[in-house]
PDB file of C-alpha atoms in Angstrom:
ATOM      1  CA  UNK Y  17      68.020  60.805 209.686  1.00 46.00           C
ATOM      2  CA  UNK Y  18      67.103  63.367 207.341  1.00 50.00           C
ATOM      3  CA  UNK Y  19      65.407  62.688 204.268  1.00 52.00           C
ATOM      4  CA  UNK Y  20      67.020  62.982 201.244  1.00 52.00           C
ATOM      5  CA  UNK Y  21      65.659  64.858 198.432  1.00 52.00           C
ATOM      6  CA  UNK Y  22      66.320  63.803 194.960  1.00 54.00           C
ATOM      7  CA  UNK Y  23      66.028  65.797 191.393  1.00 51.00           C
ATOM      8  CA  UNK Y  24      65.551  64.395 187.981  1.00 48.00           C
ATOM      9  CA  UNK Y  25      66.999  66.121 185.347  1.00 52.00           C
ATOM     10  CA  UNK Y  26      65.680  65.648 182.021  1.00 48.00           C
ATOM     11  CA  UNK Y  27      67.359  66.492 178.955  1.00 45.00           C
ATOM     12  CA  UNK Y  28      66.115  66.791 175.472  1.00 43.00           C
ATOM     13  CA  UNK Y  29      68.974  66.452 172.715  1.00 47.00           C
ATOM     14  CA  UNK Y  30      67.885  67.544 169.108  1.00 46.00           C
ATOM     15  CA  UNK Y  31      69.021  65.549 166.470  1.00 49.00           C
ATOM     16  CA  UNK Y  32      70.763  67.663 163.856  1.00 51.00           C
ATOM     17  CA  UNK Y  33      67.801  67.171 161.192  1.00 48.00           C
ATOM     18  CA  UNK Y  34      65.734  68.828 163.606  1.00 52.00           C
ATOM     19  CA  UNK Y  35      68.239  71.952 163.730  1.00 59.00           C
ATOM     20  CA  UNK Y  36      69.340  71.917 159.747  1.00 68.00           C
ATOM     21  CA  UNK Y  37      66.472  71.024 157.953  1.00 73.00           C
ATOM     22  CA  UNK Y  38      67.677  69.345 155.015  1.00 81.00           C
ATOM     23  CA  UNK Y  39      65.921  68.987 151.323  1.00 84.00           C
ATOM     24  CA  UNK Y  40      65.046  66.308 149.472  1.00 88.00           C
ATOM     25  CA  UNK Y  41      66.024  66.531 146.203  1.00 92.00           C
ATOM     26  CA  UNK Y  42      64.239  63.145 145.319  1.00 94.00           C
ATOM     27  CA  UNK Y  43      61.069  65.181 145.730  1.00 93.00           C
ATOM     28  CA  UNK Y  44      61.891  68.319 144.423  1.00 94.00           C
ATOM     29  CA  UNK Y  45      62.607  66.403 141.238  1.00 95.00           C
ATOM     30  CA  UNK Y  46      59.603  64.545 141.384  1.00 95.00           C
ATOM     31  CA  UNK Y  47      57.692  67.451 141.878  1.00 95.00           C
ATOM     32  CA  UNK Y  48      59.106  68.495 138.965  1.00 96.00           C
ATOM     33  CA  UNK Y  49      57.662  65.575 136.915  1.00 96.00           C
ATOM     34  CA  UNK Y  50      54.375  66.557 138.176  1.00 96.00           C
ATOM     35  CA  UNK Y  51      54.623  70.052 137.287  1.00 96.00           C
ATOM     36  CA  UNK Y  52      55.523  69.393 133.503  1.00 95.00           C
ATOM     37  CA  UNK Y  53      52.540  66.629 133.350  1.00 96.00           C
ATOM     38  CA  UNK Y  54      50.320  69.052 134.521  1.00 96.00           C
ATOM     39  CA  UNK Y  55      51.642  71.962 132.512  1.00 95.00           C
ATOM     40  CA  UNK Y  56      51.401  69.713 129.108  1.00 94.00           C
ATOM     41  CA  UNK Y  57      48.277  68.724 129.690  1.00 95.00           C
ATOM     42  CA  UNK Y  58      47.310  72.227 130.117  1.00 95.00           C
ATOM     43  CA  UNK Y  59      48.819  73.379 127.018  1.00 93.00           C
ATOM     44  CA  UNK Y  60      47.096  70.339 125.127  1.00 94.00           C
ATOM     45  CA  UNK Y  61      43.872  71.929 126.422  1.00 93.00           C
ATOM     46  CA  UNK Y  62      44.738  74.808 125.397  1.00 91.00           C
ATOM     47  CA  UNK Y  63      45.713  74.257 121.898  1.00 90.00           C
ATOM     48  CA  UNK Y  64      42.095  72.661 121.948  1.00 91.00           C
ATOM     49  CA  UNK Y  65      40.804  75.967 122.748  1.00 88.00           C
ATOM     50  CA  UNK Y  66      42.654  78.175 120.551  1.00 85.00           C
ATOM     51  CA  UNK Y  67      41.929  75.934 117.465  1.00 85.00           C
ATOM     52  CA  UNK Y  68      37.832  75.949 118.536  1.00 85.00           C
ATOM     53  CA  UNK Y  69      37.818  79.765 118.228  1.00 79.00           C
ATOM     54  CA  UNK Y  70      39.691  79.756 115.696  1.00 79.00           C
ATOM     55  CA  UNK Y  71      37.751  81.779 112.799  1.00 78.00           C
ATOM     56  CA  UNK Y  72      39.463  81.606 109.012  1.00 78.00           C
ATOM     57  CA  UNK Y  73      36.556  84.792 107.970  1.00 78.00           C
ATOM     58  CA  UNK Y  74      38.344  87.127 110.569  1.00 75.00           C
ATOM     59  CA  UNK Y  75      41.941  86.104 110.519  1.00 75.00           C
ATOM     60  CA  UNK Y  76      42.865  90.137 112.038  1.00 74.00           C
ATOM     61  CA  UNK Y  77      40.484  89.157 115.255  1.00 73.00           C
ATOM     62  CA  UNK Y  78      41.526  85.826 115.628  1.00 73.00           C
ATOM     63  CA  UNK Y  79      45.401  86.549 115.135  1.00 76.00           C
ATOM     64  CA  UNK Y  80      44.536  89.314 118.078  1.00 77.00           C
ATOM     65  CA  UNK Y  81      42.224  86.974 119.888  1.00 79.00           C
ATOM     66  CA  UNK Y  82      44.539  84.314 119.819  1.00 83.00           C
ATOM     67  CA  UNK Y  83      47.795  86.086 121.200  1.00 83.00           C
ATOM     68  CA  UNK Y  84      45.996  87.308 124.247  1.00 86.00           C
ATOM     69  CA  UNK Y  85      44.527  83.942 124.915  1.00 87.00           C
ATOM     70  CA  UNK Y  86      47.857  82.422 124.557  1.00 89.00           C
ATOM     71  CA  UNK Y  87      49.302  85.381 126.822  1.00 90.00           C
ATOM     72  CA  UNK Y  88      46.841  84.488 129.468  1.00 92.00           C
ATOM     73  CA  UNK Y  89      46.961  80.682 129.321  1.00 93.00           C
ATOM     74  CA  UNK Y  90      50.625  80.345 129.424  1.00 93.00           C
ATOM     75  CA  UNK Y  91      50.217  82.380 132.929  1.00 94.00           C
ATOM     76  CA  UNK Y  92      47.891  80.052 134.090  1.00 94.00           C
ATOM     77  CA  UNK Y  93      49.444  77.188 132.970  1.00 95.00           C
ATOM     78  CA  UNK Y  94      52.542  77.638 134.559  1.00 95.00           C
ATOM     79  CA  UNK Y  95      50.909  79.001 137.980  1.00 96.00           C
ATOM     80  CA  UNK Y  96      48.399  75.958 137.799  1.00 96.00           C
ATOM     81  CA  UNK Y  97      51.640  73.611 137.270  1.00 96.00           C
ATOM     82  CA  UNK Y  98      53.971  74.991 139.156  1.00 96.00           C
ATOM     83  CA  UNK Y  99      51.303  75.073 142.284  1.00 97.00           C
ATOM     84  CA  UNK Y 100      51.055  71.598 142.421  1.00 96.00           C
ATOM     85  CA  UNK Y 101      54.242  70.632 141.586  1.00 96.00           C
ATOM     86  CA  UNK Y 102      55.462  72.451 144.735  1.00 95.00           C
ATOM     87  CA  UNK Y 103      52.018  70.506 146.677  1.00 95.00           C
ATOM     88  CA  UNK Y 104      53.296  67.148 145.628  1.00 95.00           C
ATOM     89  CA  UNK Y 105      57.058  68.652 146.593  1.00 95.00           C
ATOM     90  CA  UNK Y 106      56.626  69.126 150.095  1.00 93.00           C
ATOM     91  CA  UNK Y 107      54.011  65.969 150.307  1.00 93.00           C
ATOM     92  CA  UNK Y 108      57.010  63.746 148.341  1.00 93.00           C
ATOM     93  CA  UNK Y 109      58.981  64.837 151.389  1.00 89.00           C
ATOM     94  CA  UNK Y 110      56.932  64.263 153.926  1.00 86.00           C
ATOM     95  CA  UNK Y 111      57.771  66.606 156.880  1.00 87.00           C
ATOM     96  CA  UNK Y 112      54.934  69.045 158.097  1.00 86.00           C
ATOM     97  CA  UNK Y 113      57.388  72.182 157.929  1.00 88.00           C
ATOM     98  CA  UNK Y 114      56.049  74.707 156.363  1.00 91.00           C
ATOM     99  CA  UNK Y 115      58.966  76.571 155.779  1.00 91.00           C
ATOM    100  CA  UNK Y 116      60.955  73.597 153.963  1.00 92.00           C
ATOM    101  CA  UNK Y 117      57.910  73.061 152.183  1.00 92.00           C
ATOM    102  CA  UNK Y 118      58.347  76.561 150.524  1.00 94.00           C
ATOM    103  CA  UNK Y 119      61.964  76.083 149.927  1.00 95.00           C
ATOM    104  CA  UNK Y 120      60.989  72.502 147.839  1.00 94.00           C
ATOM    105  CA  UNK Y 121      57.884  74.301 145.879  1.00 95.00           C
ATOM    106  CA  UNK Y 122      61.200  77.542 144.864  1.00 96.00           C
ATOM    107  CA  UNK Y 123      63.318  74.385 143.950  1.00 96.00           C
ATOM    108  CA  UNK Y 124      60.573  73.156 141.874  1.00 97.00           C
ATOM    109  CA  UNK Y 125      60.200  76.018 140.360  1.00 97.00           C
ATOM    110  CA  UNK Y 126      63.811  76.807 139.446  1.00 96.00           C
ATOM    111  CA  UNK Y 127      64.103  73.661 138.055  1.00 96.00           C
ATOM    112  CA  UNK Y 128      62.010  74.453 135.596  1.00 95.00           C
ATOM    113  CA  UNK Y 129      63.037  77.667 134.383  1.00 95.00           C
ATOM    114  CA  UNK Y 130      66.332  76.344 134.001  1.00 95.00           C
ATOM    115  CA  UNK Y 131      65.456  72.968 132.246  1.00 94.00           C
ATOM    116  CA  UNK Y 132      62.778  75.342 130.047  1.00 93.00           C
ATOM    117  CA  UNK Y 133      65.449  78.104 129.435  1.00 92.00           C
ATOM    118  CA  UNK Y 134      68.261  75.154 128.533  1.00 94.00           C
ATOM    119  CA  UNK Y 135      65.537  73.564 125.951  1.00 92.00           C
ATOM    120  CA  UNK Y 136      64.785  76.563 124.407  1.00 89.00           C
ATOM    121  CA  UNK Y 137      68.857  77.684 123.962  1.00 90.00           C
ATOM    122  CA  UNK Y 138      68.756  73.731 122.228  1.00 90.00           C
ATOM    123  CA  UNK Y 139      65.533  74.420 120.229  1.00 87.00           C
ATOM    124  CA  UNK Y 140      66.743  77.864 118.755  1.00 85.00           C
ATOM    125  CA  UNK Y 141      70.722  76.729 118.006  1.00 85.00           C
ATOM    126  CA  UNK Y 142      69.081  73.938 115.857  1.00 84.00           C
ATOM    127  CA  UNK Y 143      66.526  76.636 114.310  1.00 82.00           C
ATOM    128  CA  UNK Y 144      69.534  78.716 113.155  1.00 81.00           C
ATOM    129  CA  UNK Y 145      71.654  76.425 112.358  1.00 77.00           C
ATOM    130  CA  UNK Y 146      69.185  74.501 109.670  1.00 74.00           C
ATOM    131  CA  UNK Y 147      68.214  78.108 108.798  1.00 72.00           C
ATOM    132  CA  UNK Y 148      71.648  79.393 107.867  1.00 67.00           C
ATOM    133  CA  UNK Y 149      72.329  76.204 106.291  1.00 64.00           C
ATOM    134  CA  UNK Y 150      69.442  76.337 103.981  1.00 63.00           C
ATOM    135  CA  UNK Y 151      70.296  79.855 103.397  1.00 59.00           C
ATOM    136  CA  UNK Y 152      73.092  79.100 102.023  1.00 60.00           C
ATOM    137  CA  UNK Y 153      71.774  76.012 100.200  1.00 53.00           C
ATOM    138  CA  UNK Y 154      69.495  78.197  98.648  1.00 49.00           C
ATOM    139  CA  UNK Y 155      72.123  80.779  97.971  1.00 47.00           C
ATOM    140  CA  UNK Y 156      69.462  83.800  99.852  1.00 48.00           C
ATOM    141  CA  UNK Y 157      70.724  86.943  99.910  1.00 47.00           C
ATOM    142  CA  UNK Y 158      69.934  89.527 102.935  1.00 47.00           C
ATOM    143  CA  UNK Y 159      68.270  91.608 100.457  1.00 46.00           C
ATOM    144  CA  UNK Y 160      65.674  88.973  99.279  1.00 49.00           C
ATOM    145  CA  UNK Y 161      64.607  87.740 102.704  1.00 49.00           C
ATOM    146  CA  UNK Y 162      64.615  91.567 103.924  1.00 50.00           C
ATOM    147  CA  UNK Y 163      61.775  92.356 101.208  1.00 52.00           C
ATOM    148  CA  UNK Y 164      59.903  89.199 101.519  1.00 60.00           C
ATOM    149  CA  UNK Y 165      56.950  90.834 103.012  1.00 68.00           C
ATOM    150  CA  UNK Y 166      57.813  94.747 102.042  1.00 73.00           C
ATOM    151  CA  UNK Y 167      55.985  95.701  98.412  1.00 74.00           C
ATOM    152  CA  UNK Y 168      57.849  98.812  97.873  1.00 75.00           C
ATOM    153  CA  UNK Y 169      61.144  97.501  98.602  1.00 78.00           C
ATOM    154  CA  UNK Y 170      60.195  93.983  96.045  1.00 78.00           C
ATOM    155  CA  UNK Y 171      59.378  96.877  93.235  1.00 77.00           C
ATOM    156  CA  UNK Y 172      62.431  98.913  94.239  1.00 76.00           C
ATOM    157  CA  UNK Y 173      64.714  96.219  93.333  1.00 77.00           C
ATOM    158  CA  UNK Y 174      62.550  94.783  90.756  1.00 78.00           C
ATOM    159  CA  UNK Y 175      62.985  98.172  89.283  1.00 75.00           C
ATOM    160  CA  UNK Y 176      66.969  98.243  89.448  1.00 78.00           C
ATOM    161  CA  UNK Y 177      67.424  94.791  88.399  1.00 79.00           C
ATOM    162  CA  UNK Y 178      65.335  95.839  84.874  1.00 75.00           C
ATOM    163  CA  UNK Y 179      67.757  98.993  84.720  1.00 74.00           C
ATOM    164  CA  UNK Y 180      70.702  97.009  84.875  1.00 77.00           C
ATOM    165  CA  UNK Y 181      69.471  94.845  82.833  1.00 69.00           C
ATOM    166  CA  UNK Y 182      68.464  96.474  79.664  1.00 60.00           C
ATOM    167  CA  UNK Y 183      71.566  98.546  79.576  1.00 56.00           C
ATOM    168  CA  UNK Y 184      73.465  95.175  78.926  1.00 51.00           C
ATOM    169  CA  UNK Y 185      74.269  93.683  75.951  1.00 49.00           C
ATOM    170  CA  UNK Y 186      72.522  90.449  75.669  1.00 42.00           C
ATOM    171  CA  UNK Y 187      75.368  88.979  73.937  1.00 36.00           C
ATOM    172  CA  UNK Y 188      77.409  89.746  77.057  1.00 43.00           C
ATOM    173  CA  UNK Y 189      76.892  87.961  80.436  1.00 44.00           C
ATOM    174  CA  UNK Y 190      76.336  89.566  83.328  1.00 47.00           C
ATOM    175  CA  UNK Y 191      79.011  89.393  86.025  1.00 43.00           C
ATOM    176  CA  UNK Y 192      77.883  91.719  88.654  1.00 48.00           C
ATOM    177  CA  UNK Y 193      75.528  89.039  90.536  1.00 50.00           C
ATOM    178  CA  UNK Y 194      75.630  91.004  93.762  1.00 62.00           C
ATOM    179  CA  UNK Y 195      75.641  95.048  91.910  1.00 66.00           C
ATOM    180  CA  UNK Y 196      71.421  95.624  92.115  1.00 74.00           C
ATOM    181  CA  UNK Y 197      71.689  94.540  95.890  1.00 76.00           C
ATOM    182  CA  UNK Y 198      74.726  96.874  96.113  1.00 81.00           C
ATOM    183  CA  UNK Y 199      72.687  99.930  94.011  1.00 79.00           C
ATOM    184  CA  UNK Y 200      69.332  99.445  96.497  1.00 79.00           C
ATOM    185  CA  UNK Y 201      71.557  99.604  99.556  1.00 80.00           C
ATOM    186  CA  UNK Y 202      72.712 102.471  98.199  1.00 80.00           C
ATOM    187  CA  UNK Y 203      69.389 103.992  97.557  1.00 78.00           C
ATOM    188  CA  UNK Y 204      67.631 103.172 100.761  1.00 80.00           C
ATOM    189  CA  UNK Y 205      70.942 104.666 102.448  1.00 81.00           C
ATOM    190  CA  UNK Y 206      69.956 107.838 100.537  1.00 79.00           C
ATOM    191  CA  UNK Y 207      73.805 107.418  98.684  1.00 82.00           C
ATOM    192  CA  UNK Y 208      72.633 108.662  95.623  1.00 76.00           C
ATOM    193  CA  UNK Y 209      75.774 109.777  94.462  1.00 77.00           C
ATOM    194  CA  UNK Y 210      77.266 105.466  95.374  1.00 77.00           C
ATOM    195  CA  UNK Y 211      74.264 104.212  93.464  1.00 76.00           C
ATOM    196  CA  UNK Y 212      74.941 106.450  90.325  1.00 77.00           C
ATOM    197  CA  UNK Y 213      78.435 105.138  90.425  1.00 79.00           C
ATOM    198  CA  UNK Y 214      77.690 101.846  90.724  1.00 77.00           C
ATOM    199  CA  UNK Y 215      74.714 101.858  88.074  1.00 78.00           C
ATOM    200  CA  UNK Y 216      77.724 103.690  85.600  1.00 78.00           C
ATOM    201  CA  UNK Y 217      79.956 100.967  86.549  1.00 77.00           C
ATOM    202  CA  UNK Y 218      77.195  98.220  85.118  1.00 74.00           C
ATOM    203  CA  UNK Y 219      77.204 100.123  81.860  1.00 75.00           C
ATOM    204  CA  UNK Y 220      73.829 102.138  82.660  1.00 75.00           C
ATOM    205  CA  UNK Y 221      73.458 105.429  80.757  1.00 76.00           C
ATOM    206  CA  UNK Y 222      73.516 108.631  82.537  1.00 76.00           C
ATOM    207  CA  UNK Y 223      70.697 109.854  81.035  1.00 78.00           C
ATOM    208  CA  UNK Y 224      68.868 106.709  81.965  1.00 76.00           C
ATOM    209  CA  UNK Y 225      70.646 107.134  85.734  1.00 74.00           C
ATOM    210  CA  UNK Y 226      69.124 111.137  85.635  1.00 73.00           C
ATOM    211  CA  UNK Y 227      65.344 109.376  84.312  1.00 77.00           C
ATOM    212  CA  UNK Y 228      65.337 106.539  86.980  1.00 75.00           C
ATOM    213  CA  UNK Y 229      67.132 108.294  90.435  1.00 80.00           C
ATOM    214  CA  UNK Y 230      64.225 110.524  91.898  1.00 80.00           C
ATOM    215  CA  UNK Y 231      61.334 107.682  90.798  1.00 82.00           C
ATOM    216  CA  UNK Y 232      64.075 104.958  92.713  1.00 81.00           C
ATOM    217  CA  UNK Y 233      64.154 107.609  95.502  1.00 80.00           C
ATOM    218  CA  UNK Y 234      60.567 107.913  96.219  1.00 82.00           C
ATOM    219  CA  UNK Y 235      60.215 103.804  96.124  1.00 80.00           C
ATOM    220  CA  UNK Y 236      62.797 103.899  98.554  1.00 81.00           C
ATOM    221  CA  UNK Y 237      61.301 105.789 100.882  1.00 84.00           C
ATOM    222  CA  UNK Y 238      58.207 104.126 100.874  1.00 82.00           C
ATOM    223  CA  UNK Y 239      60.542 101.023 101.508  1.00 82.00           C
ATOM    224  CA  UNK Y 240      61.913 102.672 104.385  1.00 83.00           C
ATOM    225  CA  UNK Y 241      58.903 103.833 106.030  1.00 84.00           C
ATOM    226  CA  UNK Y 242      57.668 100.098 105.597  1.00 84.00           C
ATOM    227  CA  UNK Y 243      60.905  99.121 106.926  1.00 85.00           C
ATOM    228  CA  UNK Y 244      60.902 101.250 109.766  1.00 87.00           C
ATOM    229  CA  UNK Y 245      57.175 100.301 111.135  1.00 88.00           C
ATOM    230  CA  UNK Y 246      57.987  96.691 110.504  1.00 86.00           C
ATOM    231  CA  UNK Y 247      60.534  97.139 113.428  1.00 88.00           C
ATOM    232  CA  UNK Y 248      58.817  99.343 115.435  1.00 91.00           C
ATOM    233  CA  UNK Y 249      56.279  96.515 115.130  1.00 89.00           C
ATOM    234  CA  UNK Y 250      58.529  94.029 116.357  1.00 90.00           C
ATOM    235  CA  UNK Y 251      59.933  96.082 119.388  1.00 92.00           C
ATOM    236  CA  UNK Y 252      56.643  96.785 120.584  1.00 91.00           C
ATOM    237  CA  UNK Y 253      55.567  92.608 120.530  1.00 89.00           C
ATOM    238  CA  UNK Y 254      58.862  92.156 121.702  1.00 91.00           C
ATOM    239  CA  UNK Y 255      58.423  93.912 124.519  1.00 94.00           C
ATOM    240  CA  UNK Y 256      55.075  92.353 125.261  1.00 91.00           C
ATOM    241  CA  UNK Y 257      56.530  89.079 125.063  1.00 91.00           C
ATOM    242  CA  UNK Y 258      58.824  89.429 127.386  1.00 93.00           C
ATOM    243  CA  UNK Y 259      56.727  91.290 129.932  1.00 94.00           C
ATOM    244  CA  UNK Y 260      54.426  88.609 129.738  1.00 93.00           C
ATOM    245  CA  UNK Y 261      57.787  86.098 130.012  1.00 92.00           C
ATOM    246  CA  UNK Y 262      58.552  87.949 133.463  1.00 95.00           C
ATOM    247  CA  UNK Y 263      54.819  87.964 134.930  1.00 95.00           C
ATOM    248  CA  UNK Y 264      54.878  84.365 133.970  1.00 94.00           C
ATOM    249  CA  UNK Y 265      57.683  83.519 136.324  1.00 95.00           C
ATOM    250  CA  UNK Y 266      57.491  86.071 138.414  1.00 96.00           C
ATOM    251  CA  UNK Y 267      53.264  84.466 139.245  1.00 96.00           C
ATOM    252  CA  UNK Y 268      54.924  81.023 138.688  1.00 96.00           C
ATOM    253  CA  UNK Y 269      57.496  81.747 141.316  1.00 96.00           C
ATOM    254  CA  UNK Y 270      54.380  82.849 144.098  1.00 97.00           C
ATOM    255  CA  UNK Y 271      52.400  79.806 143.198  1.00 96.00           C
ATOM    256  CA  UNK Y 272      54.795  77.095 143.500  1.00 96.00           C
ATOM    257  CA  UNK Y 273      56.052  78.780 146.682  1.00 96.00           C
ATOM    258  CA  UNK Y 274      52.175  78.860 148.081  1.00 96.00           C
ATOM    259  CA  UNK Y 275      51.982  75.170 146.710  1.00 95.00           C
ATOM    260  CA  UNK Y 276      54.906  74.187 148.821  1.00 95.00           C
ATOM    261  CA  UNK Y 277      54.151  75.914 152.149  1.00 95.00           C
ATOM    262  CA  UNK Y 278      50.370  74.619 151.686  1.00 94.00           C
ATOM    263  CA  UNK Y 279      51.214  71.191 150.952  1.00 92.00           C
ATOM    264  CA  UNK Y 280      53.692  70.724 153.928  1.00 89.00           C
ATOM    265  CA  UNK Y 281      50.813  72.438 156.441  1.00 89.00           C
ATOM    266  CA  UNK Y 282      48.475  69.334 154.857  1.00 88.00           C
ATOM    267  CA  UNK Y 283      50.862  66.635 155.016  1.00 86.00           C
ATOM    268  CA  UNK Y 284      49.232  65.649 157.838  1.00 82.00           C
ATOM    269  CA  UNK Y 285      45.667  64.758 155.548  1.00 81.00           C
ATOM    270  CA  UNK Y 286      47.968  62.782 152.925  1.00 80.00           C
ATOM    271  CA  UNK Y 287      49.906  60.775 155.642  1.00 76.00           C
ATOM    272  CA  UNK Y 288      46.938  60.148 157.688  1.00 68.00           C
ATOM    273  CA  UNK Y 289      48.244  56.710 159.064  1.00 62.00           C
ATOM    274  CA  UNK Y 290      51.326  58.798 160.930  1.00 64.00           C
ATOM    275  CA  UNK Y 291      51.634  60.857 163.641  1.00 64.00           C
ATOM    276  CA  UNK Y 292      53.019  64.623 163.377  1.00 61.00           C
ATOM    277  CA  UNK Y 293      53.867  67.244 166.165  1.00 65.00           C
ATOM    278  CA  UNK Y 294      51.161  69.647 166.512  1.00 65.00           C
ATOM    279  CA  UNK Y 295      48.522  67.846 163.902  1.00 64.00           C
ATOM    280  CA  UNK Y 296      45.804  65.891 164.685  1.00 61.00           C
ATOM    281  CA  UNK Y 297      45.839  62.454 164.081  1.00 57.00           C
ATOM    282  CA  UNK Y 298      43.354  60.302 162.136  1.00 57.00           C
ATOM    283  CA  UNK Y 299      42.138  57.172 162.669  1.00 56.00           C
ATOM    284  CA  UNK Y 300      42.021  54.294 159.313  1.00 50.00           C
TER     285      UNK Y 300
END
C-alpha cells in the first residue's frame, strides 16, 4: 500500500485593525492636554524672562529686545509643546506604528490651531465689542482716536477748533459739533476749496480763512507724512507677525509630526511589561 502523503495548509487571516489602522481620538485629545500644559508652562517661563531683562533706562532696546525674544520663544514654545504632545499621542495609543503615530502627533497639532484660532476669534469679538461700546459711551470721534499719538495732526485741529471758535459770538451756541472734524478732513484731503466753505458756513471771515489756509496746509502735511509712516509702520510689523505666525505652525506642524512617529517607534520602552512585533522585550 502506498503511503500517503499529507499537506498542512496554514492560513493567516488579518484582522481588519491590522489592515485599517484606526486612530484614537482619546489620545489625540489627551495629547492635546499635554501639549497646552507644556506650552503654558513655557510661556510662564517666558514671561519670567522677558520681565528679568526688562530695562525701564532703555525702553527703545528693550521694546526691540523684547519682540524678538517673544518672536523666538513663541517658536519654541509651540515646537517644544507640540513635540511632546504628539510623544504622549502615539504612547496614549499604544501601538508601535510609526506611521499612525505621525498621523496622532498632525491630529494633535490641528487641534490646536483650531482650538487657538477659535479662542482668539472669541478673545478679539469681545475686544471690539467693549471697545465700540465704550466708544460710544465716551462719545469718541474717529478724528480724536486717529490723532491720539500724531502731534501735528492734535495742533492741526487744535488750530481749527480756535478758528471756529473765535469767529462765534459767545452769546450764540455753537451747533456745528461735528464742522472742525469736517474742516480737517477737508484739509488733510488737500480740499481746500470744501474747508473754506465749510469754515464760511461756521461764520469764519474770509480774510481770517485767506490768514489761516496755507499755515493749516503745511500742519497738514506734516500730519500726513506722520500719518502715512504710522501705517507703513504697521504693515511692515504686520507682516512680521504673521511670518513669524506661519513659521510657528509651519515648525509646530514638523515637531509634533517627529513627536508622533518617535513616540510610536519607543512605545516599546514605555510599555515595557508587553510584547510588540519586531521590538525587544524587557524583563520587570
Amino acid at each position: 500500500m502506498a503511503p500517503m502523503n499529507e499537506s498542512v495548509e496554514t492560513v493567516v487571516v488579518a484582522s481588519p485593525a491590522t489592515i485599517h489602522p484606526s486612530m484614537s481620538w482619546s489620545a489625540i485629545f489627551a495629547g492635546w492636554l499635554v501639549a497646552t500644559a507644556i506650552a503654558g508652562l513655557l510661556y510662564v517661563a517666558g514671561l519670567a524672562l522677558g520681565f528679568a531683562a526688562f530695562n525701564p533706562h532703555d525702553m527703545a532696546g528693550a521694546a526691540k529686545g523684547i519682540g524678538v525674544g517673544t518672536a523666538i520663544w513663541l517658536i519654541v514654545t509651540w515646537a517644544a509643546g507640540l513635540f511632546v504632545g504628539g510623544l504622549f499621542a502615539s504612547w496614549f495609543d499604544g501601538k508601535a506604528d510609526e506611521t499612525m503615530g505621525a498621523m496622532h502627533g498632525i491630529a494633535v497639532w490641528g487641534l490646536s490651531i483650531t482650538a487657538t484660532a477659535l479662542w482668539l476669534s472669541l478673545g478679539l469679538g469681545q475686544a471690539l465689542h467693549h471697545r465700540a461700546a465704550m466708544d460710544r459711551g465716551g462719545n469718541m470721534t474717529m478724528g480724536a482716536a486717529a490723532a491720539s499719538d500724531n502731534d501735528a495732526l492734535l495742533i492741526l485741529q487744535a488750530n481749527v477748533r480756535g478758528l471756529i471758535g473765535h469767529s462765534q459770538n459767545d452769546a450764540r451756541p455753537n451747533m456745528h459739533g461735528g464742522a472742525d472734524d469736517a474742516v480737517v478732513a477737508s484739509i488733510l484731503g488737500n480740499r481746500t476749496d470744501t474747508a473754506r466753505a465749510l469754515l464760511m458756513a461756521d461764520g469764519v471771515s474770509s480774510e481770517a480763512i485767506d490768514q489761516s489756509l496755507p499755515r493749516l496746509a503745511n500742519e497738514a502735511n506734516a500730519a500726513n507724512t506722520k500719518i502715512k509712516a504710522d501705517a507703513d509702520r504697521a504693515a511692515h510689523y504686520t507682516s512680521v507677525a504673521l511670518w513669524v505666525t506661519f513659521l510657528t505652525g509651519l515648525l509646530a506642524l514638523l515637531a509634533a509630526a517627529i513627536g508622533g512617529w518617535m513616540g510610536a517607534g519607543n512605545v516599546h520602552r514605555v510599555y515595557h511589561l508587553r510584547r510588540y512585533e519586531g521590538r525587544p522585550y524587557r524583563n520587570p
